[in-house]
Amino acid sequence: MTHSHGTIKRTDADFLNQANTIAAECNAHKTDWNIDDDRLNGFIALLTNANNAYTANNNLAIKNAITSANKKAAFGELKHALGPFVNYLEVNSHVPDAALAAMGLRPRHHPSRRPLPRPTEQPVISVRKQHDEMTVYAQRPGHDQPNSTVASAHAHGFMLRHKMEGDAQYQTTVSTRLHHTLFFERTDEGKRLYLAAAWINPRFEEGPWSEEISEIIT
């Protein structure tokens, strides 16, 4: 069966393999992709039922008219749910095109749009600290308060680089939101952390880096 926004495999085995891949990828990235838990859990429940029914019907020792009917019903319910679930992934801007391709779905294409250039503006970063964690906000110059909607016009999110005093290399993280929370161990308390950020476009190309700031981990 072929869906308008993605290719769904035809054979039972291929269809089930693709559905399992979609569920596994969504479960692994559900936070980054902002996947709705209820929607994902409902899909996984139908997928589990289909997997069990397929396995039972492939077992020659127990295969019969009942296992065949159970498999047909389970696959029907899963196929009925998969189309809307793929639509949901397509319109979810947190799911990258590369991820859609990895799940066997056609990536979004916008032939009428020119790719956005690299951002040219530096973000300003600010920090809110709690015990053992630090939330970093990226915002445009001139906006005093962190705001999830205040971003550069060409920004798809931001890239954060950070390292503790004494570390040789920076660690980098990409966030498609305008804030990112870092978590620390108790043994990190009192250490100084250096941070900088840059806006990224939808192709994850970064613009100029912000001024570096430093914070003490509490």
PDB file of C-alpha atoms in Angstrom:
ATOM      1  CA  MET A   1       0.000   0.000   0.000  1.00  0.00           C
ATOM      2  CA  THR A   2       1.342   3.452  -0.854  1.00  0.00           C
ATOM      3  CA  HIS A   3       0.545   6.505   1.222  1.00  0.00           C
ATOM      4  CA  SER A   4       0.493   9.942  -0.372  1.00  0.00           C
ATOM      5  CA  HIS A   5       3.268  11.220   1.886  1.00  0.00           C
ATOM      6  CA  GLY A   6       5.408   8.124   2.219  1.00  0.00           C
ATOM      7  CA  THR A   7       5.937   4.669   0.881  1.00  0.00           C
ATOM      8  CA  ILE A   8       4.426   1.857   2.937  1.00  0.00           C
ATOM      9  CA  LYS A   9       5.831  -1.569   2.009  1.00  0.00           C
ATOM     10  CA  ARG A  10       3.592  -4.089   0.229  1.00  0.00           C
ATOM     11  CA  THR A  11       4.448  -7.517   1.687  1.00  0.00           C
ATOM     12  CA  ASP A  12       3.400  -8.329   5.246  1.00  0.00           C
ATOM     13  CA  ALA A  13       7.014  -8.742   6.382  1.00  0.00           C
ATOM     14  CA  ASP A  14       8.215  -5.524   4.722  1.00  0.00           C
ATOM     15  CA  PHE A  15       5.212  -3.588   5.975  1.00  0.00           C
ATOM     16  CA  LEU A  16       5.803  -4.804   9.523  1.00  0.00           C
ATOM     17  CA  ASN A  17       9.547  -4.087   9.345  1.00  0.00           C
ATOM     18  CA  GLN A  18       8.895  -0.520   8.242  1.00  0.00           C
ATOM     19  CA  ALA A  19       6.233   0.023  10.902  1.00  0.00           C
ATOM     20  CA  ASN A  20       8.667  -1.297  13.529  1.00  0.00           C
ATOM     21  CA  THR A  21      11.366   1.064  12.238  1.00  0.00           C
ATOM     22  CA  ILE A  22       9.021   4.041  12.415  1.00  0.00           C
ATOM     23  CA  ALA A  23       7.978   3.167  15.973  1.00  0.00           C
ATOM     24  CA  ALA A  24      11.565   2.587  17.127  1.00  0.00           C
ATOM     25  CA  GLU A  25      12.822   5.873  15.637  1.00  0.00           C
ATOM     26  CA  CYS A  26       9.916   7.859  17.066  1.00  0.00           C
ATOM     27  CA  ASN A  27      10.379   6.287  20.498  1.00  0.00           C
ATOM     28  CA  ALA A  28      14.130   6.981  20.478  1.00  0.00           C
ATOM     29  CA  HIS A  29      13.674  10.628  19.439  1.00  0.00           C
ATOM     30  CA  LYS A  30      10.289  11.414  20.965  1.00  0.00           C
ATOM     31  CA  THR A  31      11.668  14.252  23.088  1.00  0.00           C
ATOM     32  CA  ASP A  32      13.677  15.903  20.302  1.00  0.00           C
ATOM     33  CA  TRP A  33      10.805  15.486  17.835  1.00  0.00           C
ATOM     34  CA  ASN A  34       8.165  16.580  20.350  1.00  0.00           C
ATOM     35  CA  ILE A  35       6.131  13.412  19.706  1.00  0.00           C
ATOM     36  CA  ASP A  36       2.771  13.219  21.483  1.00  0.00           C
ATOM     37  CA  ASP A  37       2.981  10.351  24.003  1.00  0.00           C
ATOM     38  CA  ASP A  38      -0.646   9.246  23.657  1.00  0.00           C
ATOM     39  CA  ARG A  39      -0.441   9.158  19.869  1.00  0.00           C
ATOM     40  CA  LEU A  40       2.823   7.205  19.911  1.00  0.00           C
ATOM     41  CA  ASN A  41       1.680   4.778  22.608  1.00  0.00           C
ATOM     42  CA  GLY A  42      -1.535   4.058  20.697  1.00  0.00           C
ATOM     43  CA  PHE A  43       0.439   3.309  17.540  1.00  0.00           C
ATOM     44  CA  ILE A  44       2.901   1.077  19.428  1.00  0.00           C
ATOM     45  CA  ALA A  45       0.004  -0.876  21.003  1.00  0.00           C
ATOM     46  CA  LEU A  46      -1.439  -1.638  17.556  1.00  0.00           C
ATOM     47  CA  LEU A  47       2.029  -2.513  16.269  1.00  0.00           C
ATOM     48  CA  THR A  48       2.653  -4.898  19.172  1.00  0.00           C
ATOM     49  CA  ASN A  49      -0.651  -6.631  18.469  1.00  0.00           C
ATOM     50  CA  ALA A  50       0.253  -6.965  14.784  1.00  0.00           C
ATOM     51  CA  ASN A  51       3.726  -8.320  15.611  1.00  0.00           C
ATOM     52  CA  ASN A  52       2.269 -10.935  17.948  1.00  0.00           C
ATOM     53  CA  ALA A  53      -0.429 -11.943  15.465  1.00  0.00           C
ATOM     54  CA  TYR A  54       2.115 -12.222  12.638  1.00  0.00           C
ATOM     55  CA  THR A  55       4.444 -14.391  14.761  1.00  0.00           C
ATOM     56  CA  ALA A  56       1.605 -16.691  15.824  1.00  0.00           C
ATOM     57  CA  ASN A  57       0.343 -17.111  12.294  1.00  0.00           C
ATOM     58  CA  ASN A  58       3.849 -17.936  11.047  1.00  0.00           C
ATOM     59  CA  ASN A  59       4.228 -20.706  13.630  1.00  0.00           C
ATOM     60  CA  LEU A  60       3.272 -23.850  11.719  1.00  0.00           C
ATOM     61  CA  ALA A  61       2.652 -25.699  14.989  1.00  0.00           C
ATOM     62  CA  ILE A  62      -0.272 -23.453  15.941  1.00  0.00           C
ATOM     63  CA  LYS A  63      -1.294 -21.807  12.681  1.00  0.00           C
ATOM     64  CA  ASN A  64      -5.014 -22.166  11.938  1.00  0.00           C
ATOM     65  CA  ALA A  65      -8.036 -20.193  10.773  1.00  0.00           C
ATOM     66  CA  ILE A  66      -8.147 -18.255  14.061  1.00  0.00           C
ATOM     67  CA  THR A  67      -4.499 -17.113  13.905  1.00  0.00           C
ATOM     68  CA  SER A  68      -5.028 -16.108  10.272  1.00  0.00           C
ATOM     69  CA  ALA A  69      -8.121 -14.078  11.134  1.00  0.00           C
ATOM     70  CA  ASN A  70      -6.340 -12.470  14.086  1.00  0.00           C
ATOM     71  CA  LYS A  71      -3.414 -11.477  11.876  1.00  0.00           C
ATOM     72  CA  LYS A  72      -5.716 -10.038   9.203  1.00  0.00           C
ATOM     73  CA  ALA A  73      -7.607  -7.973  11.793  1.00  0.00           C
ATOM     74  CA  ALA A  74      -4.430  -6.751  13.518  1.00  0.00           C
ATOM     75  CA  PHE A  75      -2.834  -5.739  10.213  1.00  0.00           C
ATOM     76  CA  GLY A  76      -6.000  -3.973   9.146  1.00  0.00           C
ATOM     77  CA  GLU A  77      -6.055  -1.877  12.323  1.00  0.00           C
ATOM     78  CA  LEU A  78      -2.353  -1.065  12.027  1.00  0.00           C
ATOM     79  CA  LYS A  79      -2.605  -0.056   8.369  1.00  0.00           C
ATOM     80  CA  HIS A  80      -5.622   2.108   9.169  1.00  0.00           C
ATOM     81  CA  ALA A  81      -3.590   3.904  11.883  1.00  0.00           C
ATOM     82  CA  LEU A  82      -0.292   4.156  10.024  1.00  0.00           C
ATOM     83  CA  GLY A  83      -1.456   6.603   7.353  1.00  0.00           C
ATOM     84  CA  PRO A  84      -2.588   9.281   9.841  1.00  0.00           C
ATOM     85  CA  PHE A  85       0.543   8.654  11.937  1.00  0.00           C
ATOM     86  CA  VAL A  86       2.768   9.269   8.885  1.00  0.00           C
ATOM     87  CA  ASN A  87       0.784  12.449   8.174  1.00  0.00           C
ATOM     88  CA  TYR A  88       1.427  13.537  11.750  1.00  0.00           C
ATOM     89  CA  LEU A  89       5.183  13.023  11.304  1.00  0.00           C
ATOM     90  CA  GLU A  90       5.151  14.910   7.996  1.00  0.00           C
ATOM     91  CA  VAL A  91       3.562  18.038   9.448  1.00  0.00           C
ATOM     92  CA  ASN A  92       5.663  17.897  12.614  1.00  0.00           C
ATOM     93  CA  SER A  93       8.461  20.389  11.891  1.00  0.00           C
ATOM     94  CA  HIS A  94      10.599  18.848  14.651  1.00  0.00           C
ATOM     95  CA  VAL A  95      11.064  15.678  12.555  1.00  0.00           C
ATOM     96  CA  PRO A  96      13.960  16.286  10.117  1.00  0.00           C
ATOM     97  CA  ASP A  97      13.759  15.284   6.447  1.00  0.00           C
ATOM     98  CA  ALA A  98      16.708  12.945   6.989  1.00  0.00           C
ATOM     99  CA  ALA A  99      14.740  11.133   9.699  1.00  0.00           C
ATOM    100  CA  LEU A 100      11.750  10.667   7.391  1.00  0.00           C
ATOM    101  CA  ALA A 101      14.064   9.145   4.786  1.00  0.00           C
ATOM    102  CA  ALA A 102      15.630   6.845   7.419  1.00  0.00           C
ATOM    103  CA  MET A 103      12.133   5.554   8.218  1.00  0.00           C
ATOM    104  CA  GLY A 104      11.502   4.762   4.554  1.00  0.00           C
ATOM    105  CA  LEU A 105       9.240   7.791   4.054  1.00  0.00           C
ATOM    106  CA  ARG A 106       9.681  10.405   1.365  1.00  0.00           C
ATOM    107  CA  PRO A 107      11.166  13.598   2.797  1.00  0.00           C
ATOM    108  CA  ARG A 108       9.363  16.884   2.446  1.00  0.00           C
ATOM    109  CA  HIS A 109      10.116  18.810  -0.731  1.00  0.00           C
ATOM    110  CA  HIS A 110       9.578  22.504  -1.244  1.00  0.00           C
ATOM    111  CA  PRO A 111      10.682  23.049  -4.846  1.00  0.00           C
ATOM    112  CA  SER A 112       9.165  26.521  -4.960  1.00  0.00           C
ATOM    113  CA  ARG A 113      11.213  27.695  -1.992  1.00  0.00           C
ATOM    114  CA  ARG A 114      14.851  28.649  -2.008  1.00  0.00           C
ATOM    115  CA  PRO A 115      16.915  27.155   0.806  1.00  0.00           C
ATOM    116  CA  LEU A 116      17.325  29.566   3.675  1.00  0.00           C
ATOM    117  CA  PRO A 117      20.855  30.973   3.894  1.00  0.00           C
ATOM    118  CA  ARG A 118      23.090  30.715   6.916  1.00  0.00           C
ATOM    119  CA  PRO A 119      21.931  33.033   9.696  1.00  0.00           C
ATOM    120  CA  THR A 120      23.881  36.279   9.825  1.00  0.00           C
ATOM    121  CA  GLU A 121      22.912  37.406  13.319  1.00  0.00           C
ATOM    122  CA  GLN A 122      24.558  36.400  16.570  1.00  0.00           C
ATOM    123  CA  PRO A 123      22.254  35.165  19.323  1.00  0.00           C
ATOM    124  CA  VAL A 124      22.454  36.370  22.876  1.00  0.00           C
ATOM    125  CA  ILE A 125      22.417  33.596  25.447  1.00  0.00           C
ATOM    126  CA  SER A 126      21.175  33.623  29.001  1.00  0.00           C
ATOM    127  CA  VAL A 127      21.065  30.974  31.690  1.00  0.00           C
ATOM    128  CA  ARG A 128      18.698  29.823  34.413  1.00  0.00           C
ATOM    129  CA  LYS A 129      20.192  27.493  36.982  1.00  0.00           C
ATOM    130  CA  GLN A 130      18.709  24.915  39.296  1.00  0.00           C
ATOM    131  CA  HIS A 131      20.419  22.293  41.373  1.00  0.00           C
ATOM    132  CA  ASP A 132      22.411  19.988  39.047  1.00  0.00           C
ATOM    133  CA  GLU A 133      20.964  21.516  35.873  1.00  0.00           C
ATOM    134  CA  MET A 134      21.304  24.611  33.714  1.00  0.00           C
ATOM    135  CA  THR A 135      18.862  25.804  31.032  1.00  0.00           C
ATOM    136  CA  VAL A 136      20.429  27.875  28.252  1.00  0.00           C
ATOM    137  CA  TYR A 137      18.204  30.268  26.259  1.00  0.00           C
ATOM    138  CA  ALA A 138      19.029  31.759  22.847  1.00  0.00           C
ATOM    139  CA  GLN A 139      17.401  35.043  21.852  1.00  0.00           C
ATOM    140  CA  ARG A 140      17.835  38.014  19.552  1.00  0.00           C
ATOM    141  CA  PRO A 141      19.717  41.102  20.719  1.00  0.00           C
ATOM    142  CA  GLY A 142      17.477  43.645  22.398  1.00  0.00           C
ATOM    143  CA  HIS A 143      15.147  41.096  24.006  1.00  0.00           C
ATOM    144  CA  ASP A 144      15.837  41.035  27.717  1.00  0.00           C
ATOM    145  CA  GLN A 145      13.685  38.062  28.687  1.00  0.00           C
ATOM    146  CA  PRO A 146      14.031  34.524  27.310  1.00  0.00           C
ATOM    147  CA  ASN A 147      11.145  33.884  24.954  1.00  0.00           C
ATOM    148  CA  SER A 148      10.482  30.714  22.987  1.00  0.00           C
ATOM    149  CA  THR A 149       9.230  32.733  19.981  1.00  0.00           C
ATOM    150  CA  VAL A 150      12.045  35.285  19.685  1.00  0.00           C
ATOM    151  CA  ALA A 151      14.443  33.916  17.074  1.00  0.00           C
ATOM    152  CA  SER A 152      16.400  35.105  14.080  1.00  0.00           C
ATOM    153  CA  ALA A 153      14.306  35.175  10.892  1.00  0.00           C
ATOM    154  CA  HIS A 154      16.476  32.464   9.299  1.00  0.00           C
ATOM    155  CA  ALA A 155      16.790  30.320  12.410  1.00  0.00           C
ATOM    156  CA  HIS A 156      15.522  26.768  12.685  1.00  0.00           C
ATOM    157  CA  GLY A 157      16.978  26.525  16.181  1.00  0.00           C
ATOM    158  CA  PHE A 158      20.421  26.934  17.623  1.00  0.00           C
ATOM    159  CA  MET A 159      23.669  25.088  18.157  1.00  0.00           C
ATOM    160  CA  LEU A 160      25.122  25.161  21.654  1.00  0.00           C
ATOM    161  CA  ARG A 161      28.754  24.484  22.455  1.00  0.00           C
ATOM    162  CA  HIS A 162      30.000  24.071  25.993  1.00  0.00           C
ATOM    163  CA  LYS A 163      32.908  22.741  27.983  1.00  0.00           C
ATOM    164  CA  MET A 164      34.001  22.633  31.600  1.00  0.00           C
ATOM    165  CA  GLU A 165      37.115  24.418  32.739  1.00  0.00           C
ATOM    166  CA  GLY A 166      40.076  22.162  32.027  1.00  0.00           C
ATOM    167  CA  ASP A 167      38.373  20.159  29.256  1.00  0.00           C
ATOM    168  CA  ALA A 168      40.255  20.047  25.970  1.00  0.00           C
ATOM    169  CA  GLN A 169      37.262  20.073  23.617  1.00  0.00           C
ATOM    170  CA  TYR A 170      33.791  21.577  23.406  1.00  0.00           C
ATOM    171  CA  GLN A 171      30.673  19.458  23.304  1.00  0.00           C
ATOM    172  CA  THR A 172      27.990  20.563  20.828  1.00  0.00           C
ATOM    173  CA  THR A 173      24.228  20.135  20.935  1.00  0.00           C
ATOM    174  CA  VAL A 174      21.574  21.149  18.404  1.00  0.00           C
ATOM    175  CA  SER A 175      18.178  22.292  19.643  1.00  0.00           C
ATOM    176  CA  THR A 176      15.209  23.083  17.409  1.00  0.00           C
ATOM    177  CA  ARG A 177      13.694  24.826  20.397  1.00  0.00           C
ATOM    178  CA  LEU A 178      15.105  28.068  21.726  1.00  0.00           C
ATOM    179  CA  HIS A 179      16.304  26.598  24.984  1.00  0.00           C
ATOM    180  CA  HIS A 180      18.263  23.543  26.035  1.00  0.00           C
ATOM    181  CA  THR A 181      18.830  22.067  29.494  1.00  0.00           C
ATOM    182  CA  LEU A 182      22.189  20.629  30.535  1.00  0.00           C
ATOM    183  CA  PHE A 183      22.334  18.146  33.407  1.00  0.00           C
ATOM    184  CA  PHE A 184      25.292  17.601  35.723  1.00  0.00           C
ATOM    185  CA  GLU A 185      26.560  15.239  38.378  1.00  0.00           C
ATOM    186  CA  ARG A 186      26.954  16.356  41.972  1.00  0.00           C
ATOM    187  CA  THR A 187      30.703  16.086  41.530  1.00  0.00           C
ATOM    188  CA  ASP A 188      30.477  18.885  38.935  1.00  0.00           C
ATOM    189  CA  GLU A 189      29.275  21.457  41.507  1.00  0.00           C
ATOM    190  CA  GLY A 190      31.556  24.473  41.693  1.00  0.00           C
ATOM    191  CA  LYS A 191      33.122  23.896  38.282  1.00  0.00           C
ATOM    192  CA  ARG A 192      33.085  26.681  35.684  1.00  0.00           C
ATOM    193  CA  LEU A 193      31.243  26.026  32.404  1.00  0.00           C
ATOM    194  CA  TYR A 194      31.949  27.972  29.196  1.00  0.00           C
ATOM    195  CA  LEU A 195      29.077  28.384  26.712  1.00  0.00           C
ATOM    196  CA  ALA A 196      28.415  29.914  23.291  1.00  0.00           C
ATOM    197  CA  ALA A 197      25.618  29.553  20.728  1.00  0.00           C
ATOM    198  CA  ALA A 198      24.889  30.113  17.048  1.00  0.00           C
ATOM    199  CA  TRP A 199      21.628  30.154  15.125  1.00  0.00           C
ATOM    200  CA  ILE A 200      21.167  27.327  12.592  1.00  0.00           C
ATOM    201  CA  ASN A 201      19.076  27.187   9.423  1.00  0.00           C
ATOM    202  CA  PRO A 202      16.939  24.128   8.456  1.00  0.00           C
ATOM    203  CA  ARG A 203      20.040  22.537   6.880  1.00  0.00           C
ATOM    204  CA  PHE A 204      21.782  22.825  10.268  1.00  0.00           C
ATOM    205  CA  GLU A 205      24.307  25.361   8.929  1.00  0.00           C
ATOM    206  CA  GLU A 206      25.346  27.667  11.732  1.00  0.00           C
ATOM    207  CA  GLY A 207      25.732  31.419  11.667  1.00  0.00           C
ATOM    208  CA  PRO A 208      28.170  33.532  13.690  1.00  0.00           C
ATOM    209  CA  TRP A 209      28.789  32.453  17.255  1.00  0.00           C
ATOM    210  CA  SER A 210      27.685  34.495  20.231  1.00  0.00           C
ATOM    211  CA  GLU A 211      30.036  35.941  22.775  1.00  0.00           C
ATOM    212  CA  GLU A 212      31.187  33.201  25.109  1.00  0.00           C
ATOM    213  CA  ILE A 213      29.900  33.332  28.672  1.00  0.00           C
ATOM    214  CA  SER A 214      30.849  31.337  31.726  1.00  0.00           C
ATOM    215  CA  GLU A 215      28.744  30.068  34.614  1.00  0.00           C
ATOM    216  CA  ILE A 216      29.457  28.212  37.838  1.00  0.00           C
ATOM    217  CA  ILE A 217      27.643  24.885  38.136  1.00  0.00           C
ATOM    218  CA  THR A 218      25.544  24.776  41.300  1.00  0.00           C
TER     219      THR A 218
END
